[in-house]
Tab-separated table of C-alpha atoms and ligand atoms in Angstrom:
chain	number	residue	atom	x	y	z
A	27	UNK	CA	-9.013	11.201	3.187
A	28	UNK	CA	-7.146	9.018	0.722
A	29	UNK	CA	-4.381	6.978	1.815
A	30	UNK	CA	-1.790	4.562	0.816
A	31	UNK	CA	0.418	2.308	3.062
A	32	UNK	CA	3.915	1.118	1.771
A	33	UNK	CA	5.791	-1.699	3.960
A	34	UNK	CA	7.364	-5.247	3.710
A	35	UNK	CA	5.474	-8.141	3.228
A	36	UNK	CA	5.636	-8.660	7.205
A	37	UNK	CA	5.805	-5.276	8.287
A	38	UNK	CA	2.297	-5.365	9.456
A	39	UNK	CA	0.264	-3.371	6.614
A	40	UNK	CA	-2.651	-5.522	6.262
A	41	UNK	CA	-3.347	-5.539	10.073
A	42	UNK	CA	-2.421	-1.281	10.164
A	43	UNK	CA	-4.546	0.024	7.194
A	44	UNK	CA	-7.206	-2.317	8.096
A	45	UNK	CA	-7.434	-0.986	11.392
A	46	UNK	CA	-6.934	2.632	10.180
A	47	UNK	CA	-9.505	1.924	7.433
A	48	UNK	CA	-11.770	0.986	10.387
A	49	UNK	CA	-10.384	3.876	12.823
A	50	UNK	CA	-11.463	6.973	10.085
A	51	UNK	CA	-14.314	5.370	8.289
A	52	UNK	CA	-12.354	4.796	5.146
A	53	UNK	CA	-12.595	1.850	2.739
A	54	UNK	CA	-9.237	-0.492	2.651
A	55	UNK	CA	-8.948	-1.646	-0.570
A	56	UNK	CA	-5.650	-4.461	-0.575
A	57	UNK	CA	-4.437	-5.152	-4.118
A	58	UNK	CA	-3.366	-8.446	-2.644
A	59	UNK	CA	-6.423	-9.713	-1.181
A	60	UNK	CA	-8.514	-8.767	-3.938
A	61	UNK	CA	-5.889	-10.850	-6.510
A	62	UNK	CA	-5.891	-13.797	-4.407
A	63	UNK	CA	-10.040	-13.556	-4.241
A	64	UNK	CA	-9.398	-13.799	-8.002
A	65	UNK	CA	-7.353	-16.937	-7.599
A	66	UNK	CA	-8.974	-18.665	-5.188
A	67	UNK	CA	-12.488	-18.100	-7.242
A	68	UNK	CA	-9.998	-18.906	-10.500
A	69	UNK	CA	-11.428	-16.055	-12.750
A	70	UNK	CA	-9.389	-15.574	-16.189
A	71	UNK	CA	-7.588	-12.717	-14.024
A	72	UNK	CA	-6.680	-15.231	-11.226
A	73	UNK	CA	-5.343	-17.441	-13.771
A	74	UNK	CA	-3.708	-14.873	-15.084
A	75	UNK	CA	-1.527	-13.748	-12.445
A	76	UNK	CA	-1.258	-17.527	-9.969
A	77	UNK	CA	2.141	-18.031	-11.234
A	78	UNK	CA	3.456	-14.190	-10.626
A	79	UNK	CA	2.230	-14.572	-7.038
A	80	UNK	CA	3.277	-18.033	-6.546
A	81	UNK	CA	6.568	-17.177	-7.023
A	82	UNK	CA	6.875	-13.705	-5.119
A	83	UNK	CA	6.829	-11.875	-8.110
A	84	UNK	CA	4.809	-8.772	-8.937
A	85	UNK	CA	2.345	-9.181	-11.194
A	86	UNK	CA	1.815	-6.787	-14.352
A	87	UNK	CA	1.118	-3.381	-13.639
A	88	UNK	CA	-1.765	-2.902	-16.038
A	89	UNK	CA	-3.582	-6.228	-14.719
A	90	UNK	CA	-3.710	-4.130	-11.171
A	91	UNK	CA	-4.287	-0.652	-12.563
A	92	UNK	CA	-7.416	-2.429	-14.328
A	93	UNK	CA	-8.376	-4.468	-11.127
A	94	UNK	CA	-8.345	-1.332	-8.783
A	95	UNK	CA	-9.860	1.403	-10.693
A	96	UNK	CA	-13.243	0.905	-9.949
A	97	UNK	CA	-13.092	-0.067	-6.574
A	98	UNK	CA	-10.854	3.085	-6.092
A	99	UNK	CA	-13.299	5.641	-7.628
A	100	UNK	CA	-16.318	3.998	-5.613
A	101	UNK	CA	-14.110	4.232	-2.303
A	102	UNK	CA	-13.271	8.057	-2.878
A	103	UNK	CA	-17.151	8.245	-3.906
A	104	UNK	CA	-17.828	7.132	-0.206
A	105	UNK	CA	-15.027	8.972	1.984
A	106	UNK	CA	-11.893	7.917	1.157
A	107	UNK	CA	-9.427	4.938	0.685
A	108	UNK	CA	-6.622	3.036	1.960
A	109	UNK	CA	-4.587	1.642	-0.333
A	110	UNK	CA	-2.651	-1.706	0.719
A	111	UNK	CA	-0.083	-3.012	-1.789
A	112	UNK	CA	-0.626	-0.197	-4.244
A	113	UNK	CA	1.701	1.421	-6.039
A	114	UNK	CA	4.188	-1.143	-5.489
A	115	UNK	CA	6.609	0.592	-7.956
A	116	UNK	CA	7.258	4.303	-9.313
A	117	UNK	CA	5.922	3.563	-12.398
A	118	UNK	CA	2.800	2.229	-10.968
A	119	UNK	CA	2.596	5.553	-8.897
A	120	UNK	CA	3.163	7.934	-12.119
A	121	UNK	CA	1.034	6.081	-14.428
A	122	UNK	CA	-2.184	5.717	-11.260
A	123	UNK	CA	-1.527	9.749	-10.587
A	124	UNK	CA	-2.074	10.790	-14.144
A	125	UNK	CA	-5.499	8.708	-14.125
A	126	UNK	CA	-6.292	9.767	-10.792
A	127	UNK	CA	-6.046	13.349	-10.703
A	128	UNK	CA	-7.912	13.802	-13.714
A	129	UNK	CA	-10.694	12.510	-11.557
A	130	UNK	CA	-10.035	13.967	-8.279
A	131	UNK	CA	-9.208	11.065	-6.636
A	132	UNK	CA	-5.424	11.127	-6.204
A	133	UNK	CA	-3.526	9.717	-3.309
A	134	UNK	CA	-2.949	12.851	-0.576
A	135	UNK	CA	-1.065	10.730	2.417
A	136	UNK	CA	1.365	8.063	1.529
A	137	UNK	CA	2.584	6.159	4.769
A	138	UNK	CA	5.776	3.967	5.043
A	139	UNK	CA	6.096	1.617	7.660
A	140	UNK	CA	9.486	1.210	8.503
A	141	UNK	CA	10.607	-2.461	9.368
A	142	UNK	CA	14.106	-3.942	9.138
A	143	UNK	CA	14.795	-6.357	7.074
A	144	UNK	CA	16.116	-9.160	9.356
A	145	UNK	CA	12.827	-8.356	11.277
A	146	UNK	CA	10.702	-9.154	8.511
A	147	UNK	CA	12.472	-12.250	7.331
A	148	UNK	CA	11.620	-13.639	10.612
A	149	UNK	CA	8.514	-11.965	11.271
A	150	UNK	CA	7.827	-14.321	8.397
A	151	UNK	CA	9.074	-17.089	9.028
A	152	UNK	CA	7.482	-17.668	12.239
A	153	UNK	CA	4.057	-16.837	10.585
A	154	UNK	CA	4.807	-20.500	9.581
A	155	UNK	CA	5.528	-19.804	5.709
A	156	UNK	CA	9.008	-20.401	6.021
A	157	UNK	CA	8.427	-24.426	6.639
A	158	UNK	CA	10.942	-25.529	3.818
A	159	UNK	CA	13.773	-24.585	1.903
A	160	UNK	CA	11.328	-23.539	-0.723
A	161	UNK	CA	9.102	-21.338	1.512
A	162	UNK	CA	12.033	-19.761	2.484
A	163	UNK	CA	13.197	-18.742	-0.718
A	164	UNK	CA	10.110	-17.180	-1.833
A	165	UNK	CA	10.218	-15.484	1.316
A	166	UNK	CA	13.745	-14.127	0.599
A	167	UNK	CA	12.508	-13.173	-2.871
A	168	UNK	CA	9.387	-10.961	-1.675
A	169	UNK	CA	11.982	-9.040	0.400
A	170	UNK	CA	13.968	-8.546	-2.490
A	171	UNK	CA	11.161	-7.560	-4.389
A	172	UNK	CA	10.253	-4.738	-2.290
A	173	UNK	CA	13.530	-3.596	-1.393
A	174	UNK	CA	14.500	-3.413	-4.994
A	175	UNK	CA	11.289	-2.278	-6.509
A	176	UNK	CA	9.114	-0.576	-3.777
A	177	UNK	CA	11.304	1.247	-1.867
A	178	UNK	CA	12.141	4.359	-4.297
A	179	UNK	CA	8.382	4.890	-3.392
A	180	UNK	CA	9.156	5.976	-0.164
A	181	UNK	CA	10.816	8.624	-2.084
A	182	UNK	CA	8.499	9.549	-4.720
A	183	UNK	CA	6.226	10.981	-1.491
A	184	UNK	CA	8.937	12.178	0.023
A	185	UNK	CA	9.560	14.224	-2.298
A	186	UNK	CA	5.666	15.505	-2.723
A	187	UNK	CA	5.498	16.110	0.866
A	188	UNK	CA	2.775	13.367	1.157
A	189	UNK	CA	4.886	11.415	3.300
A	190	UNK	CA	4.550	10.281	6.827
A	191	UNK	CA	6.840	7.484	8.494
A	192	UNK	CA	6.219	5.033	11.265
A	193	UNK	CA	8.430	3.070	12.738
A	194	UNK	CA	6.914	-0.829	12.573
A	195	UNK	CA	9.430	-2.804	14.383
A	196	UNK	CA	7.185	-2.467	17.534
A	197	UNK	CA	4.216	-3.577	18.825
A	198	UNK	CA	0.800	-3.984	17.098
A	199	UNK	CA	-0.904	-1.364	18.927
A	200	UNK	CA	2.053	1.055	19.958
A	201	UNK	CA	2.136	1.487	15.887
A	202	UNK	CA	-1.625	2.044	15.822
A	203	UNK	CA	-1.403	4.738	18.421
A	204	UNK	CA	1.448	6.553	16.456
A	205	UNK	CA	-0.427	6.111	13.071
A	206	UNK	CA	-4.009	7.081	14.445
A	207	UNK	CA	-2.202	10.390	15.787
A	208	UNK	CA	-0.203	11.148	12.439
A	209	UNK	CA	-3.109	10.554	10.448
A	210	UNK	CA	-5.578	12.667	12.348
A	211	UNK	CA	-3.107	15.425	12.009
A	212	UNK	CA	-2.942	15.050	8.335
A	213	UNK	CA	-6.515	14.995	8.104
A	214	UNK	CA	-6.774	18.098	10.247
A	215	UNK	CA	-4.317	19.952	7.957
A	216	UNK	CA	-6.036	18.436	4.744
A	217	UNK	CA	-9.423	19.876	5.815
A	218	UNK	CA	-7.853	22.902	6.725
A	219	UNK	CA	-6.823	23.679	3.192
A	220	UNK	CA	-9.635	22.733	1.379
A	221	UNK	CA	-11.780	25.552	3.409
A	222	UNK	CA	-8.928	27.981	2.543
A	223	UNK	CA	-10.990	30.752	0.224
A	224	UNK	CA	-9.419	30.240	-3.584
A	225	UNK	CA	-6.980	32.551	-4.508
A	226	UNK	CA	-8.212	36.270	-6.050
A	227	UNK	CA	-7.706	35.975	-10.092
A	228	UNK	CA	-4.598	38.178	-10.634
B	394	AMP	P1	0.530	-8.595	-0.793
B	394	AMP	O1	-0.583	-9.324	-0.127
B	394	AMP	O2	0.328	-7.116	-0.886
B	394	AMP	O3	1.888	-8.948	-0.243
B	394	AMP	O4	0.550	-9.093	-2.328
B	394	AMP	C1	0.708	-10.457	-2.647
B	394	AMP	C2	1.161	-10.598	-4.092
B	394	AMP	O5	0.208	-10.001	-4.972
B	394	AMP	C3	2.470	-9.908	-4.425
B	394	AMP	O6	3.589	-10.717	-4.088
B	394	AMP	C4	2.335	-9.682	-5.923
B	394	AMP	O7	2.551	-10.888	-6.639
B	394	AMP	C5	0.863	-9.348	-6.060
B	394	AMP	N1	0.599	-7.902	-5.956
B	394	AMP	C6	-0.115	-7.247	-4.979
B	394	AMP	N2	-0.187	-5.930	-5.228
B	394	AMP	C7	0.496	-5.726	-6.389
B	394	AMP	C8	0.783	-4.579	-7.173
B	394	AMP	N3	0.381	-3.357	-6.803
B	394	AMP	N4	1.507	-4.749	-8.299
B	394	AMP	C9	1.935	-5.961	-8.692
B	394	AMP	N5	1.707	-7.078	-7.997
B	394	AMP	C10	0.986	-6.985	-6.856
């Protein structure tokens, strides 16, 4: 099964599609952890992209596209993906889909986690990063970020039927529960149509 997660920064995606990833034996591939392995190890891509992250904003889509396309085609190789913090816009969904399914290895479940957004600004807050007045902007910014730039994803899958939405305002595991459920239902109707016999030539 291949998978993508769309949330806040706060509304618990990391933890979720690591879990999931975990849950259905899939590999969770996070375009944020793998940039900020780049930065911490300061590679020419880590360099690249510090200041982008720094500040909260996104960083350019064909530095990720590059990034990701391996590890994506070895993860769908092996069983499947998660995605976590990819697409992050529309265009980055339109331009990974065309690469993609020419290889088989589009996305077939996109999931949003639904937080609100006074919920995340304190979720993050009290993670600790909102120490000073500067912390708090960038916070404010990230939030801004996604509403403004991620959140027409939710309808690009919508719209493809690929959607499924959780509500992640509650608790860690009460969202697990409701996501392990959804998902195995998906996967139950995704296997179901791939042993469908092909359609007679007309
Ligand atoms: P995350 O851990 O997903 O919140 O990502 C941390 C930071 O990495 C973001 O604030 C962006 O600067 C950058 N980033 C992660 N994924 C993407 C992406 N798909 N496109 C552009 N920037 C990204």
């Amino acid at each position: 099964m291949r998978v993508l997660f769309i949330g806040g920064p706060g509304a618990g995606k990391g933890t979720q599609s690591g879990r999931m990833a975990h849950f259905f034996g899939l590999t969770h591939l996070s375009s944020g952890d793998l940039l900020r392995k780049h930065v911490a190890e300061g590679t020419a891509l880590g360099q690249r992209v510090k200041a982008f992250m720094d500040s909260g904003d996104l960083v350019p889509d064909q530095i990720v596209m590059d990034m990701l396309r391996k590890p994506v085609l070895a993860a769908s190789r092996g069983g499947g993906y998660i995605l976590d913090g990819f697409p992050r816009t529309a265009e980055q969904a339109h331009a990974a889909y065309l690469v993609a399914s020419e290889l088989g290895v589009e996305v077939q479940v996109a999931v949003h986690l639904r937080v609100d957004h006074d919920v995340l600004v304190n979720r993050l807050m009290s993670r600790g990063r909102g120490a000073d007045d500067n912390d708090r902007t960038v916070i404010e910014h990230r939030i801004e970020v996604y509403e403004q730039q991620t959140t027409p994803l939710v309808e690009y899958y919508a719209v493809r039927e690929e959607l499924i939405t959780i509500d992640g305002g509650r608790s860690v595991d009460e969202v697990s529960w409701d996501l392990v459920s959804a998902l195995q239902a998906r996967n139950a109707s995704l296997a179901d149509r791939a042993s469908e016999p092909a359609p007679l030539p007309s």
